[in-house]
Amino acid sequence: MDQVTQQNAAMVEQTTAASHNLSGEAKELERLVARFTLGGGADAPSAPAPARKARPQAARQSYKTAGNAALKAAPIEESWEEF
């Protein structure tokens, strides 16, 4: 039981160190992102999101590789039967 307690304590230390490291990286990322200007303020009109064109299901292709060459395979048939 003492060994399990020591392992748990070690994991807590590792988790604490990782969370402090992540906090520092998040602050650095925030500092880097703050350098960008997004233009306009709250009253600036926003651009509409670009429309996505739907790809027909028949157009989907899968590729397999052989060495460093991609080989065209049969079209993908989506089915829940394999699950």
Coordinates of N, CA, C and O in Angstrom, one line a residue:
M1 N 0.8 -1.2 0.0 CA 0.0 0.0 0.0 C 0.9 1.3 0.0 O 0.5 2.2 -0.6
D2 N 2.0 1.2 0.7 CA 2.9 2.3 0.7 C 3.4 2.6 -0.7 O 3.6 3.8 -1.1
Q3 N 3.7 1.6 -1.5 CA 4.2 1.8 -2.8 C 3.2 2.5 -3.7 O 3.5 3.3 -4.5
V4 N 1.9 2.1 -3.6 CA 0.8 2.7 -4.3 C 0.7 4.2 -4.0 O 0.5 5.0 -4.8
T5 N 0.8 4.5 -2.7 CA 0.8 5.9 -2.2 C 1.9 6.7 -2.8 O 1.7 7.8 -3.3
Q6 N 3.1 6.1 -2.9 CA 4.2 6.8 -3.5 C 4.0 7.0 -5.0 O 4.4 8.1 -5.5
Q7 N 3.5 6.0 -5.6 CA 3.2 6.2 -7.1 C 2.2 7.3 -7.3 O 2.3 8.1 -8.2
N8 N 1.2 7.3 -6.5 CA 0.1 8.3 -6.6 C 0.7 9.7 -6.4 O 0.4 10.7 -7.1
A9 N 1.6 9.8 -5.4 CA 2.3 11.1 -5.1 C 3.1 11.5 -6.3 O 3.2 12.7 -6.7
A10 N 3.8 10.6 -6.9 CA 4.7 10.9 -8.1 C 3.8 11.4 -9.2 O 4.2 12.3 -9.9
M11 N 2.7 10.7 -9.4 CA 1.8 11.1 -10.5 C 1.2 12.5 -10.3 O 1.0 13.3 -11.2
V12 N 0.9 12.8 -9.0 CA 0.4 14.2 -8.7 C 1.5 15.2 -9.0 O 1.2 16.3 -9.6
E13 N 2.7 14.9 -8.7 CA 3.8 15.8 -9.0 C 4.0 16.0 -10.5 O 4.1 17.2 -10.9
Q14 N 3.9 14.9 -11.2 CA 4.0 15.0 -12.7 C 2.9 15.8 -13.3 O 3.0 16.7 -14.1
T15 N 1.7 15.6 -12.8 CA 0.5 16.3 -13.3 C 0.6 17.8 -12.9 O 0.3 18.7 -13.8
T16 N 1.0 18.1 -11.7 CA 1.2 19.5 -11.3 C 2.2 20.2 -12.2 O 2.0 21.3 -12.7
A17 N 3.4 19.5 -12.5 CA 4.4 20.1 -13.3 C 3.9 20.3 -14.7 O 4.1 21.4 -15.4
A18 N 3.1 19.3 -15.2 CA 2.6 19.5 -16.6 C 1.6 20.6 -16.7 O 1.5 21.3 -17.7
S19 N 0.8 20.8 -15.7 CA -0.2 21.8 -15.7 C 0.4 23.2 -15.6 O 0.0 24.1 -16.3
H20 N 1.5 23.3 -14.8 CA 2.2 24.6 -14.8 C 2.9 24.9 -16.1 O 2.9 26.0 -16.6
N21 N 3.4 23.9 -16.8 CA 4.1 24.0 -18.1 C 3.0 24.4 -19.1 O 3.2 25.3 -19.9
L22 N 1.8 23.8 -19.1 CA 0.8 24.1 -20.0 C 0.3 25.6 -19.8 O 0.0 26.3 -20.7
S23 N 0.2 26.0 -18.5 CA -0.2 27.3 -18.2 C 0.8 28.3 -18.8 O 0.4 29.4 -19.4
G24 N 2.1 28.1 -18.7 CA 3.1 28.9 -19.3 C 3.0 29.0 -20.8 O 3.1 30.1 -21.4
E25 N 2.8 27.8 -21.4 CA 2.7 27.8 -22.9 C 1.4 28.5 -23.3 O 1.4 29.2 -24.4
A26 N 0.3 28.5 -22.6 CA -0.9 29.2 -22.9 C -0.7 30.7 -22.8 O -1.1 31.4 -23.7
K27 N 0.0 31.1 -21.8 CA 0.3 32.6 -21.7 C 1.2 33.0 -22.8 O 1.0 34.1 -23.4
E28 N 2.2 32.2 -23.2 CA 3.1 32.6 -24.4 C 2.2 32.6 -25.7 O 2.4 33.5 -26.5
L29 N 1.3 31.7 -25.8 CA 0.5 31.7 -27.0 C -0.4 32.9 -27.0 O -0.6 33.5 -28.1
E30 N -0.9 33.3 -25.9 CA -1.8 34.5 -25.8 C -1.0 35.7 -26.2 O -1.4 36.6 -26.9
R31 N 0.3 35.8 -25.7 CA 1.2 36.9 -26.0 C 1.4 37.0 -27.5 O 1.4 38.0 -28.2
L32 N 1.7 35.8 -28.2 CA 1.9 35.8 -29.6 C 0.7 36.2 -30.4 O 0.8 36.9 -31.4
V33 N -0.5 35.7 -30.0 CA -1.7 35.9 -30.7 C -2.1 37.4 -30.6 O -2.6 38.0 -31.5
A34 N -1.7 38.0 -29.5 CA -2.1 39.4 -29.3 C -1.4 40.4 -30.3 O -1.8 41.5 -30.5
R35 N -0.3 39.9 -30.9 CA 0.4 40.7 -31.9 C -0.4 40.9 -33.2 O -0.2 41.8 -34.0
F36 N -1.4 40.0 -33.4 CA -2.2 40.1 -34.6 C -3.3 41.1 -34.5 O -3.9 41.1 -33.4
T37 N -3.6 41.8 -35.5 CA -4.8 42.7 -35.5 C -5.8 42.1 -36.4 O -5.5 41.7 -37.5
L38 N -7.0 42.0 -35.9 CA -8.1 41.4 -36.6 C -8.9 42.4 -37.4 O -9.8 42.0 -38.1
G39 N -8.6 43.6 -37.3 CA -9.3 44.7 -38.0 C -10.7 45.0 -37.5 O -11.4 44.1 -37.1
G40 N -11.0 46.2 -37.6 CA -12.3 46.7 -37.2 C -12.6 46.5 -35.7 O -11.8 45.9 -34.9
G41 N -13.7 47.0 -35.3 CA -14.1 46.8 -33.9 C -15.4 46.0 -33.8 O -15.7 45.2 -34.7
A42 N -16.1 46.2 -32.7 CA -17.3 45.4 -32.6 C -18.4 45.8 -33.6 O -19.2 45.0 -34.0
D43 N -18.4 47.1 -34.1 CA -19.4 47.5 -35.1 C -18.9 47.3 -36.5 O -19.7 47.6 -37.4
A44 N -17.8 46.7 -36.7 CA -17.4 46.4 -38.1 C -18.1 45.2 -38.6 O -18.3 44.2 -37.9
P45 N -18.6 45.3 -39.9 CA -19.3 44.2 -40.4 C -18.4 43.0 -40.6 O -17.3 43.1 -41.0
S46 N -18.9 41.8 -40.3 CA -18.1 40.6 -40.5 C -18.4 40.0 -41.8 O -19.5 40.1 -42.4
A47 N -17.4 39.4 -42.4 CA -17.5 38.8 -43.7 C -18.3 37.5 -43.6 O -18.2 36.8 -42.6
P48 N -19.2 37.2 -44.5 CA -20.0 36.0 -44.4 C -19.0 34.8 -44.6 O -18.0 34.9 -45.3
A49 N -19.4 33.7 -44.0 CA -18.6 32.5 -44.1 C -18.7 32.0 -45.6 O -19.7 32.0 -46.2
P50 N -17.6 31.5 -46.1 CA -17.6 31.0 -47.5 C -18.5 29.8 -47.6 O -18.5 29.0 -46.7
A51 N -19.2 29.7 -48.7 CA -20.1 28.6 -48.9 C -19.3 27.4 -49.2 O -18.4 27.4 -50.0
R52 N -19.6 26.2 -48.6 CA -18.9 25.0 -49.0 C -19.7 24.3 -50.0 O -20.9 24.1 -50.0
K53 N -19.0 23.8 -51.0 CA -19.7 23.0 -52.1 C -19.7 21.6 -51.7 O -18.7 21.0 -51.2
A54 N -20.9 21.0 -51.7 CA -21.0 19.6 -51.4 C -20.4 18.7 -52.5 O -20.7 19.0 -53.7
R55 N -19.6 17.8 -52.1 CA -19.1 16.8 -53.1 C -20.0 15.7 -53.2 O -20.4 15.1 -52.2
P56 N -20.3 15.3 -54.4 CA -21.2 14.1 -54.5 C -20.5 12.9 -54.0 O -19.3 12.7 -54.1
Q57 N -21.3 12.0 -53.4 CA -20.7 10.8 -52.8 C -20.0 9.9 -53.8 O -19.0 9.3 -53.5
A58 N -20.5 9.9 -55.1 CA -19.8 9.1 -56.1 C -18.4 9.6 -56.4 O -17.6 8.8 -56.9
A59 N -18.1 10.9 -56.1 CA -16.9 11.4 -56.5 C -15.8 11.1 -55.5 O -14.6 11.3 -55.7
R60 N -16.1 10.6 -54.3 CA -15.1 10.3 -53.3 C -14.3 9.1 -53.7 O -14.8 8.1 -54.2
Q61 N -13.0 9.3 -53.6 CA -12.1 8.2 -54.0 C -11.2 7.9 -52.8 O -10.9 8.7 -51.9
S62 N -10.8 6.7 -52.7 CA -9.8 6.3 -51.7 C -8.5 6.0 -52.4 O -8.5 5.6 -53.6
Y63 N -7.4 6.1 -51.7 CA -6.1 5.8 -52.3 C -5.4 4.9 -51.3 O -5.5 5.0 -50.1
K64 N -4.6 4.0 -51.9 CA -3.8 3.1 -51.1 C -2.4 3.4 -51.6 O -2.1 3.9 -52.7
T65 N -1.4 3.0 -50.8 CA 0.0 3.3 -51.2 C 0.7 2.0 -51.4 O 0.4 1.0 -50.7
A66 N 1.7 2.1 -52.3 CA 2.6 1.0 -52.5 C 4.0 1.6 -52.6 O 4.2 2.3 -53.6
G67 N 4.8 1.5 -51.6 CA 6.0 2.2 -51.5 C 5.8 3.7 -51.4 O 5.1 4.1 -50.5
N68 N 6.2 4.5 -52.3 CA 6.0 5.9 -52.2 C 5.0 6.4 -53.3 O 4.9 7.5 -53.6
A69 N 4.3 5.4 -53.9 CA 3.3 5.8 -55.0 C 1.9 5.6 -54.5 O 1.6 4.6 -53.8
A70 N 1.0 6.5 -54.8 CA -0.4 6.4 -54.4 C -1.1 5.7 -55.5 O -1.0 6.1 -56.7
L71 N -1.9 4.7 -55.2 CA -2.6 4.0 -56.2 C -4.1 4.2 -56.0 O -4.6 4.1 -54.9
K72 N -4.8 4.5 -57.0 CA -6.3 4.7 -56.9 C -7.0 3.4 -56.6 O -6.8 2.4 -57.3
A73 N -7.8 3.5 -55.6 CA -8.6 2.3 -55.2 C -10.0 2.4 -55.6 O -10.4 3.5 -56.2
A74 N -10.8 1.4 -55.3 CA -12.2 1.5 -55.6 C -12.9 2.6 -54.8 O -12.4 3.0 -53.7
P75 N -14.0 3.2 -55.3 CA -14.7 4.2 -54.6 C -15.1 3.7 -53.2 O -15.4 2.5 -53.0
I76 N -15.2 4.6 -52.2 CA -15.6 4.3 -50.9 C -17.1 4.1 -50.8 O -17.8 5.0 -51.2
E77 N -17.5 3.0 -50.3 CA -19.0 2.8 -50.0 C -19.2 2.9 -48.5 O -18.6 2.1 -47.8
E78 N -19.9 3.9 -48.1 CA -20.1 4.1 -46.6 C -21.3 3.2 -46.2 O -22.4 3.2 -46.8
S79 N -21.0 2.4 -45.2 CA -22.0 1.5 -44.7 C -21.8 1.3 -43.2 O -20.6 1.2 -42.8
W80 N -22.8 1.1 -42.4 CA -22.7 0.8 -41.0 C -22.6 -0.7 -40.8 O -22.4 -1.1 -39.6
E81 N -22.7 -1.5 -41.8 CA -22.7 -2.9 -41.6 C -21.4 -3.4 -41.1 O -21.3 -4.4 -40.3
E82 N -20.3 -2.8 -41.4 CA -19.0 -3.3 -41.0 C -18.8 -3.1 -39.5 O -17.9 -3.7 -38.9
F83 N -19.6 -2.3 -38.8 CA -19.5 -2.1 -37.4 C -20.3 -3.1 -36.7 O -20.3 -3.4 -35.7

